[in-house]
Coordinates of C-alpha atoms in Angstrom, one line a residue:
X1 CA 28.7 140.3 -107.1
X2 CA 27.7 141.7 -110.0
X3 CA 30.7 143.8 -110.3
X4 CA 33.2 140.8 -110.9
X5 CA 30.4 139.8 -113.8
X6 CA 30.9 143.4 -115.1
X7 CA 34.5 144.3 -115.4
X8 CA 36.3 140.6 -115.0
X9 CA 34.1 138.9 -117.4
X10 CA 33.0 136.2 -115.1
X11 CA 29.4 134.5 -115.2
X12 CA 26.3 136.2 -114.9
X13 CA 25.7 133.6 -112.4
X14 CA 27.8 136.2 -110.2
X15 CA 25.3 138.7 -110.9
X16 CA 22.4 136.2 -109.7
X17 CA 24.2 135.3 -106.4
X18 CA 21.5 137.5 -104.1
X19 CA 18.6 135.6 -106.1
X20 CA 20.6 132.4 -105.2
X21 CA 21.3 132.8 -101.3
X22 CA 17.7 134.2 -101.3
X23 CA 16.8 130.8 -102.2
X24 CA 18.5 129.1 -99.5
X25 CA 17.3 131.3 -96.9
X26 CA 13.7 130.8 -98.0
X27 CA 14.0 127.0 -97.6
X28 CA 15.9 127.5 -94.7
X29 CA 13.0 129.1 -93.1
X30 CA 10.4 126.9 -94.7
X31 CA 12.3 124.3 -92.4
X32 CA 11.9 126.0 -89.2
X33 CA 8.1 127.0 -90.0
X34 CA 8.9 130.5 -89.3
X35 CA 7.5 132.7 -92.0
X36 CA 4.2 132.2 -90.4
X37 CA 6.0 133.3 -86.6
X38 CA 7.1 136.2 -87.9
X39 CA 4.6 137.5 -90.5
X40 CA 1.2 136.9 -88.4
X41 CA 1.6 137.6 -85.2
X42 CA 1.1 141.0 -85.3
X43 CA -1.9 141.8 -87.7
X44 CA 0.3 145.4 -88.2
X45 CA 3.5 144.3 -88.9
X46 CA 5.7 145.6 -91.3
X47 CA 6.1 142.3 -92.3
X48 CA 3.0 141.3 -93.4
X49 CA 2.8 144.9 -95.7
X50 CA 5.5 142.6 -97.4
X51 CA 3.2 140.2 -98.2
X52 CA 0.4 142.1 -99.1
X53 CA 2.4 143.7 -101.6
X54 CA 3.6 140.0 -102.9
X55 CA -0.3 138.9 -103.0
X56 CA -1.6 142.0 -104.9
X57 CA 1.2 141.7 -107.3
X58 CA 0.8 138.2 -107.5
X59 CA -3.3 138.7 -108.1
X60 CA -2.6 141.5 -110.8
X61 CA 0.1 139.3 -112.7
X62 CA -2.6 136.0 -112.7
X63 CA -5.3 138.4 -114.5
X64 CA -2.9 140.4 -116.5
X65 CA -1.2 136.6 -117.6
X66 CA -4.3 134.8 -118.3
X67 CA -5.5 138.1 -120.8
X68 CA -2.4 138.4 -122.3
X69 CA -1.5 134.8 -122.8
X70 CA 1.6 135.7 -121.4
X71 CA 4.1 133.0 -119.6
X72 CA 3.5 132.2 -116.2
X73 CA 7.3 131.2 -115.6
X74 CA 8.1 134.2 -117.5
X75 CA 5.2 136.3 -115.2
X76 CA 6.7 135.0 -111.9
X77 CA 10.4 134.8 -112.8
X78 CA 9.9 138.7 -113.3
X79 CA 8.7 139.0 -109.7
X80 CA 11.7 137.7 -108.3
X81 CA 12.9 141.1 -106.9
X82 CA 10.1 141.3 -104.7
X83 CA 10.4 137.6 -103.4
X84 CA 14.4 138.8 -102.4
X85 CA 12.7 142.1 -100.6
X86 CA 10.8 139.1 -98.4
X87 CA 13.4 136.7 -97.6
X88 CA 15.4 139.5 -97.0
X89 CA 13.2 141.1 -94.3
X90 CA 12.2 137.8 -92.6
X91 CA 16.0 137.2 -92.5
X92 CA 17.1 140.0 -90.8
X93 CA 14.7 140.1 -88.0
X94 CA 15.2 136.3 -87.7
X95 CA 19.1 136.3 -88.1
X96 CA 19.7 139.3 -87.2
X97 CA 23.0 139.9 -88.9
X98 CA 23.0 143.9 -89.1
X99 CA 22.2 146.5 -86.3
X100 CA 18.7 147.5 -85.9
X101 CA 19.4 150.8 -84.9
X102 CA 18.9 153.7 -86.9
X103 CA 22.7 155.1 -86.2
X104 CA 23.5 151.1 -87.3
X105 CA 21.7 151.8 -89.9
X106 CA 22.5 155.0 -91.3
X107 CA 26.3 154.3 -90.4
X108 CA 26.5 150.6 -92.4
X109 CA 24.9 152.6 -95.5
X110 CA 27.2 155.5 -95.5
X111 CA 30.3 152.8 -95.0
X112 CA 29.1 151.0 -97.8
X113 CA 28.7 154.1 -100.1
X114 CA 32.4 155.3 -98.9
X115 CA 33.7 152.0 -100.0
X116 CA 32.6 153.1 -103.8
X117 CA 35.1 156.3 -103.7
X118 CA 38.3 153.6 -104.4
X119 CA 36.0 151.4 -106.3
X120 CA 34.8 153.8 -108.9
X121 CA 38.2 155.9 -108.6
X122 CA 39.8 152.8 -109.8
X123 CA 37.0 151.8 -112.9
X124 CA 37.5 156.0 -114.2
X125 CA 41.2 155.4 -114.4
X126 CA 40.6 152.5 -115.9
X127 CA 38.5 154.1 -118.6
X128 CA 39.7 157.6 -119.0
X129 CA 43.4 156.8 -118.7
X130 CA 43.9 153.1 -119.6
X131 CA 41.8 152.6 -122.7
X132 CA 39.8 150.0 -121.3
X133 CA 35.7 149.7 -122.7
X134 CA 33.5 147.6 -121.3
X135 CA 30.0 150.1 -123.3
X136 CA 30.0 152.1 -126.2
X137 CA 28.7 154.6 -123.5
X138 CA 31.1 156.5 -121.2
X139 CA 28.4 156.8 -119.1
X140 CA 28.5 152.7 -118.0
X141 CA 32.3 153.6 -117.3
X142 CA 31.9 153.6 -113.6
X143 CA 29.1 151.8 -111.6
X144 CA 31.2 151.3 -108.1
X145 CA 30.7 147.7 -107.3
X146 CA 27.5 147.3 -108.7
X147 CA 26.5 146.4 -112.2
X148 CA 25.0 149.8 -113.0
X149 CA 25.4 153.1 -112.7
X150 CA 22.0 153.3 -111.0
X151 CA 22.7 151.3 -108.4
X152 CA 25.2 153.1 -107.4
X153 CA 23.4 156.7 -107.6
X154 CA 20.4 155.1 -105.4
X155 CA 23.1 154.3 -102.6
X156 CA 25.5 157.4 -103.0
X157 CA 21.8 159.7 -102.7
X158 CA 20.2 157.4 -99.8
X159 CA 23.9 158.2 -98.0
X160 CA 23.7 162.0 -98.5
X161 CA 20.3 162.3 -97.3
X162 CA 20.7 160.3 -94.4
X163 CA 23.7 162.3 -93.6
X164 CA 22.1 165.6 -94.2
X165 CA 18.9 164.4 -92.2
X166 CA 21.4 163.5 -89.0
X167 CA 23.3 166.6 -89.1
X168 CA 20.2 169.0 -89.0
X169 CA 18.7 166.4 -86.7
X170 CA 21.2 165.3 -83.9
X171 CA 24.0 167.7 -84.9
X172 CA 26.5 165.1 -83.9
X173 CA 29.0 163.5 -86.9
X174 CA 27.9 160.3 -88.3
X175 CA 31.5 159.1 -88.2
X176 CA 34.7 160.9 -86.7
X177 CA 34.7 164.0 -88.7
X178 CA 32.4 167.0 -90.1
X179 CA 29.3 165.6 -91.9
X180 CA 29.3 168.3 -94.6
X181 CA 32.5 167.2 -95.6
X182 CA 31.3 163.5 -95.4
X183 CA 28.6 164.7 -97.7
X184 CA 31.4 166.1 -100.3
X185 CA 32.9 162.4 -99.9
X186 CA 30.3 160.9 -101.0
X187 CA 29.3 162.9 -104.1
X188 CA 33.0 161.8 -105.2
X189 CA 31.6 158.6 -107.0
X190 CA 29.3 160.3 -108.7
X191 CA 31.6 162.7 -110.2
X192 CA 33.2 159.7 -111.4
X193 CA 30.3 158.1 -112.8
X194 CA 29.6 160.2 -115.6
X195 CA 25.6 160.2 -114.2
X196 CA 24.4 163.9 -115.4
X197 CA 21.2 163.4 -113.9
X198 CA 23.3 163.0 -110.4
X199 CA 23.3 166.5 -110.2
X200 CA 19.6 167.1 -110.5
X201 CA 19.0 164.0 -108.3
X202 CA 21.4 165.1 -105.3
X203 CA 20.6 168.9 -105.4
X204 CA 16.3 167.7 -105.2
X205 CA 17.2 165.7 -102.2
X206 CA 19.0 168.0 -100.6
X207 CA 16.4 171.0 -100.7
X208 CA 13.3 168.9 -100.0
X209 CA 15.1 167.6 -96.8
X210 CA 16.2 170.8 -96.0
X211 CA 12.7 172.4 -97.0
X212 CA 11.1 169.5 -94.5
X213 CA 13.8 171.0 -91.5
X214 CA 12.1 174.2 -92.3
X215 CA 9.2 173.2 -92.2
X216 CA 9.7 171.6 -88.6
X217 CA 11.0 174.1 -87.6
X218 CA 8.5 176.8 -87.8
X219 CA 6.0 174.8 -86.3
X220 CA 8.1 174.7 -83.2
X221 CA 8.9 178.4 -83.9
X222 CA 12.9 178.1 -83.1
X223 CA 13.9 181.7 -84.7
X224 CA 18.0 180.8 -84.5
X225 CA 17.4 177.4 -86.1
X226 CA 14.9 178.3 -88.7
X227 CA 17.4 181.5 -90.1
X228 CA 20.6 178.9 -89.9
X229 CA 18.7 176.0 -91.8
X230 CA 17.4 178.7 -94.1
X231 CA 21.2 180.0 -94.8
X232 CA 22.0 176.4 -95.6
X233 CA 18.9 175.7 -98.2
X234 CA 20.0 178.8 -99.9
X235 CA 24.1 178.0 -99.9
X236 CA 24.0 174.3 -100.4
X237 CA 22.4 173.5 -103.2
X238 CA 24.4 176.0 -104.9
X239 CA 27.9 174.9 -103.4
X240 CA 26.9 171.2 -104.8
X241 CA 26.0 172.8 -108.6
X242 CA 29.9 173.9 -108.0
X243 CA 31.1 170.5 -107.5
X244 CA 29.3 169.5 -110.3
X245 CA 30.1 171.8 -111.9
X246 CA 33.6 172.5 -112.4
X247 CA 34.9 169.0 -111.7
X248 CA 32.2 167.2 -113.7
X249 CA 30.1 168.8 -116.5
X250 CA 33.5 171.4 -117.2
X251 CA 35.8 168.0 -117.9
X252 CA 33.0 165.8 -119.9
X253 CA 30.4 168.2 -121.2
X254 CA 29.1 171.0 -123.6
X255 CA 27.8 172.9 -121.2
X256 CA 25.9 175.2 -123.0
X257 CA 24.4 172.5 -125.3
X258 CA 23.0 169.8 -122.1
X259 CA 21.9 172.3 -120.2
X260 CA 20.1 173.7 -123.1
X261 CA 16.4 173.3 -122.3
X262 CA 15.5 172.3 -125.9
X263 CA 18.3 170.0 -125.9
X264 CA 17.5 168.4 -122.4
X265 CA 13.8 167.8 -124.0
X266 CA 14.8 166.4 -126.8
X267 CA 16.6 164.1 -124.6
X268 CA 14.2 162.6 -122.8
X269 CA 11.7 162.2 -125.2
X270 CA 13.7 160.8 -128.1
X271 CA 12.4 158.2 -130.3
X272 CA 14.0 155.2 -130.3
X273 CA 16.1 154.3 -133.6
X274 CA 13.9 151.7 -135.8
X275 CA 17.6 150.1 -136.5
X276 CA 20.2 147.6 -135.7
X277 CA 22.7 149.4 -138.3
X278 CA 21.9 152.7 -135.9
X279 CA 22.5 151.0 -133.1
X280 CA 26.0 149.0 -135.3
X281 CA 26.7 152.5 -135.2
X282 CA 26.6 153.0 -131.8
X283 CA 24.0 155.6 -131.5
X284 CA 22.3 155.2 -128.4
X285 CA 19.0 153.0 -129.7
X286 CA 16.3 153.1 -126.8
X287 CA 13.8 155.9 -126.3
X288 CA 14.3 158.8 -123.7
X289 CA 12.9 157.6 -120.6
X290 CA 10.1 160.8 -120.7
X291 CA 9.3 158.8 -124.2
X292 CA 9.0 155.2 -122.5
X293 CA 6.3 156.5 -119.9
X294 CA 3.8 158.0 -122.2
X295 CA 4.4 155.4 -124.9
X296 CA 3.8 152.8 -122.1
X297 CA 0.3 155.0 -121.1
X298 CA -0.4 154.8 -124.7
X299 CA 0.0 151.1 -124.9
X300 CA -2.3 150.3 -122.0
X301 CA -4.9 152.6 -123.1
X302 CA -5.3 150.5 -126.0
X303 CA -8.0 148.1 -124.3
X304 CA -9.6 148.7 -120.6
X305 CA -8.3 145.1 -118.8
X306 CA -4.3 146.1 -120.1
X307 CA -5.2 149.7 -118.8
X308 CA -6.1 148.2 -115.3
X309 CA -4.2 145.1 -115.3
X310 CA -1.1 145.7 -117.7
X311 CA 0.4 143.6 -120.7
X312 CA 1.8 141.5 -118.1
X313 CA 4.8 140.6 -116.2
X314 CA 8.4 140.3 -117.8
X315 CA 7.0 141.8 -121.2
X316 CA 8.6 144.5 -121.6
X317 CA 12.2 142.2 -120.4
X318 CA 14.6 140.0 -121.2
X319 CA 15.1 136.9 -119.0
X320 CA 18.4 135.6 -120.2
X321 CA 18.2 133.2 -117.4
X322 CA 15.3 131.8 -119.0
X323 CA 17.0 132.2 -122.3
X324 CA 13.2 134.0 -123.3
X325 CA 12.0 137.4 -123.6
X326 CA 8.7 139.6 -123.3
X327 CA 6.3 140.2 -126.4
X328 CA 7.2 144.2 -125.7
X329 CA 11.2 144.0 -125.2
X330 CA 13.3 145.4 -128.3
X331 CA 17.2 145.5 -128.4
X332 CA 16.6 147.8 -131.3
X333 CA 12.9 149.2 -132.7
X334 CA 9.9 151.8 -132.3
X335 CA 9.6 149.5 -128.7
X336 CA 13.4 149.6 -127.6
X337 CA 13.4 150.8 -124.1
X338 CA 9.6 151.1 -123.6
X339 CA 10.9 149.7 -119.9
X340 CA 13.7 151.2 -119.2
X341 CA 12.0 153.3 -116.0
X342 CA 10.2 151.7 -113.0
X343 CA 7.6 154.0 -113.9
X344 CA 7.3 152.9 -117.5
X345 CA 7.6 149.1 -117.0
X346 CA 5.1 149.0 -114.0
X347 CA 2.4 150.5 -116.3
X348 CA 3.4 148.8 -119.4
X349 CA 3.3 144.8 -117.0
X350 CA 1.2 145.9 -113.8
X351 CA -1.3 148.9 -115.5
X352 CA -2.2 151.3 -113.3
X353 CA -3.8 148.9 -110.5
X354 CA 0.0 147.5 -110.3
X355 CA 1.0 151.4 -109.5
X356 CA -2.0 151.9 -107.1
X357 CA -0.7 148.4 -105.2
X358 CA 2.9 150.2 -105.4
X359 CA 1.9 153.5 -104.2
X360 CA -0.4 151.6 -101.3
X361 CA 2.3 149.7 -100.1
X362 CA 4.1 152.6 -99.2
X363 CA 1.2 154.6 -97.9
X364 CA 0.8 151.8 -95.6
X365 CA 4.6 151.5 -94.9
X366 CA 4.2 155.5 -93.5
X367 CA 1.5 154.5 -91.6
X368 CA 4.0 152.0 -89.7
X369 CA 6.7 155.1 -89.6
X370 CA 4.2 157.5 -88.3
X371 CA 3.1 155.1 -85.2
X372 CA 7.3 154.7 -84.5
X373 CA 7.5 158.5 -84.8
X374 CA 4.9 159.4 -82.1
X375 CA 5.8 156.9 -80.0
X376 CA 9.1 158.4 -79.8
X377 CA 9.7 161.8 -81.5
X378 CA 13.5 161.8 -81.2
X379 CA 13.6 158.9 -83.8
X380 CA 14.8 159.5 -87.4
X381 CA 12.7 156.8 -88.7
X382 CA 10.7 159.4 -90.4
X383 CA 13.1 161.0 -91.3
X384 CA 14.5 158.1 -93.1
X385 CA 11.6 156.8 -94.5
X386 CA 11.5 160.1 -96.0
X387 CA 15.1 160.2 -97.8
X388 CA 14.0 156.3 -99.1
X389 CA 10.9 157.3 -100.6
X390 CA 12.4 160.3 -102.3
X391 CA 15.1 158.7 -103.7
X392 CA 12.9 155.5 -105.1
X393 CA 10.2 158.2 -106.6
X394 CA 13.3 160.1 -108.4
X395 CA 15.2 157.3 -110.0
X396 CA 12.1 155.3 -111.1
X397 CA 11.8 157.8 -113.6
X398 CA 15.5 157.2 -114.5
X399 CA 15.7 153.4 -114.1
X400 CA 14.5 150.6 -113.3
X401 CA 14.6 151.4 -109.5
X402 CA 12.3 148.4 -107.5
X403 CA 14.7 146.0 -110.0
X404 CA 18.1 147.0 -108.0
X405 CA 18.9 144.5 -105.4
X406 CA 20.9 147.5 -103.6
X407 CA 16.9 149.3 -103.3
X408 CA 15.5 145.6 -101.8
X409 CA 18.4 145.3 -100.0
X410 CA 17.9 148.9 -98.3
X411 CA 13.7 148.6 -98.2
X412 CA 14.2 145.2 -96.8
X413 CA 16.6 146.7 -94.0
X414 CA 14.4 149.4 -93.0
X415 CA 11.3 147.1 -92.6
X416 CA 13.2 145.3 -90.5
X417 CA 14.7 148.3 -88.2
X418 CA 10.7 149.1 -88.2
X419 CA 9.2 145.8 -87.3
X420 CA 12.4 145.8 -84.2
X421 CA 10.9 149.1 -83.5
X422 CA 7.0 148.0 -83.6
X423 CA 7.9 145.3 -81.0

């Protein structure tokens, strides 16, 4: 929805609609007195992880808020992602509106990335050929049907993975045709996308998957499959650089200045410009996002309780809803962009207990996988888990990952496949 807020102009209410039919659904299941059904009766569900996670982070932001002095409707308005990862799991396994299968799964998710190969073709022609700007950046040119551009890289990589993890898997198409080629299809968008760090994000996926293959496949000592899978961690990496490559960084880039590793450096750990006549100028104004996360280490090191407990929720954000904004955000500034990453933001609002609740929950969330998986060792639940986590670890370093409704949307579905499975 937030697509028609982005390129039609149309209210940012549009961009709000998940939070709003979240909303709904919780008071619908208020009604039937069901959270407590389907959360509690089974002291491992995947479920009640959920909620562990919401208490912690709950617990850290009532510390963190009373320190600070920080706004608790601004503290708990910030928290509304992971209140839409709940709803959304008790809904599915309630409602159950989606398959809850992983070939259900894994097929609904590749669909929905396919459907961004029009979408984004559309926005690039929009931009490149019809003059249209909707950023000063050609890198906001095309975001699919999402809002940003990372949005739509977190869903293009979850469908390669999950597509490169059936094929050396099952070895059976995910749809009607070769699955290497489906893999091509879906890098299209972000060709289109003008992402650089795509590349880098895509060709990491792709090895440690193929490195995990490997991996398995030594310890059950299959010679034929172990040189094949080998050939293909060698080959495909590079065959993606190509596609990158040539129709890509060729068409848009210097090539020899961004991949220069002084360059690339400077990049990521650029100051931020202390000006709004800078940024008037349109010179990109927010630090590099290596910058945000050890600025955001050296703001919580300041005192112990906002190294354990953060400076508190929504700080480093702007709530436009709320028409208010956190004591840390900066359009323009020595602070501008301090939260641009998940990383940075959740140790800049959470501190580092906030990133130990994080890495916890999906510690425990393995634990669940792990239990599926030897129950049943032809599932690709591991598997899955696997491409998730990677991707989430990857682009919370690039943007604010855990504050994409496409990533709740996606966690929320695959507790839900898990908790069918735990049954």
């Amino acid at each position: 929805m937030a697509y028609f807020s982005r390129w039609f102009g149309y209210s940012r209410h549009f961009a709000r609609l998940p939070f709003y039919l979240a909303i709904i659904l919780s008071i619908n299941l208020l009604f039937h007195h069901l959270p407590l059904k389907f959360t509690l009766s089974n002291k491992e569900s995947p479920n009640k992880i959920v909620i562990k996670l919401i208490g912690a982070l709950l617990v850290t932001t009532a510390v963190s808020m009373i320190y600070n002095g920080q706004s608790i409707v601004t503290a708990l308005y910030e928290l509304r992602h992971y209140f839409l990862l709940f709803v959304l799991c008790l809904s599915i396994n309630l409602y159950k509106p989606l398959p809850l299968t992983e070939d259900g799964f894994i097929r609904l998710i590749v669909a929905f990335s396919l459907a961004q190969i029009p979408v984004t073709a559309m926005q690039y022609s929009l931009v490149t050929f019809g003059g249209l700007r909707i950023s000063s950046y050609p890198l906001d040119a095309a975001s699919g049907t999402f809002d940003s551009y990372a949005s739509l890289v977190f869903l293009q990589l979850i469908a390669i993975g999950m597509v490169l993890s059936y094929q050396l898997k099952r070895k059976t198409p995910v749809l009607l045709f070769n699955n290497y080629i489906l893999i091509a299809l879906l890098i299209l968008p972000l060709l289109l996308s003008y992402s650089r760090s795509a590349m880098g994000f895509v060709i990491i996926l792709v090895l440690l998957v193929l490195l995990m293959s490997l991996r398995d496949l030594l310890v059950k000592q299959n010679i034929p499959a172990l040189v094949k899978t080998l050939t293909l961690t060698v080959f495909l990496p590079i065959a993606i650089f190509a596609l990158f490559y040539f129709f890509f960084w060729q068409q848009h880039f210097d090539i020899e200045k961004q991949l220069n590793r002084r360059h690339v450096i400077e990049y990521f750990f650029r100051y931020p410009h202390p000006s709004i006549e800078a940024r008037i100028e349109g010179v990109h104004g927010v630090m590099g996002r290596g910058r945000a996360v050890s600025e955001a280490i050296q703001l919580v090191l300041r005192s112990p309780m906002r190294f354990l407990f953060g400076s508190g929720s929504g700080s480093t954000a702007e709530a436009s809803f709320l028409g208010t904004k956190g004591r840390f955000f900066q359009h323009y500034g020595p602070l501008a962009g301090i939260g641009r990453t998940q990383m940075s933001k959740t140790i800049v609002e959470q501190g580092f207990i906030g990133l130990a609740i994080l890495l916890l929950f999906f510690v425990t969330l393995l634990r669940q996988v792990r239990r599926s998986h030897r129950v049943n060792e032809t599932l690709m639940i591991k598997d899955m888990y696997t491409v998730i986590l990677i991707s989430i670890i990857m682009i919370g370093f690039y943007a604010k990952v855990l504050a994409l409704p496409i990533t709740m949307f996606v966690l929320a579905y695959f507790i839900a496949l898990i908790q069918s499975k735990a049954r």
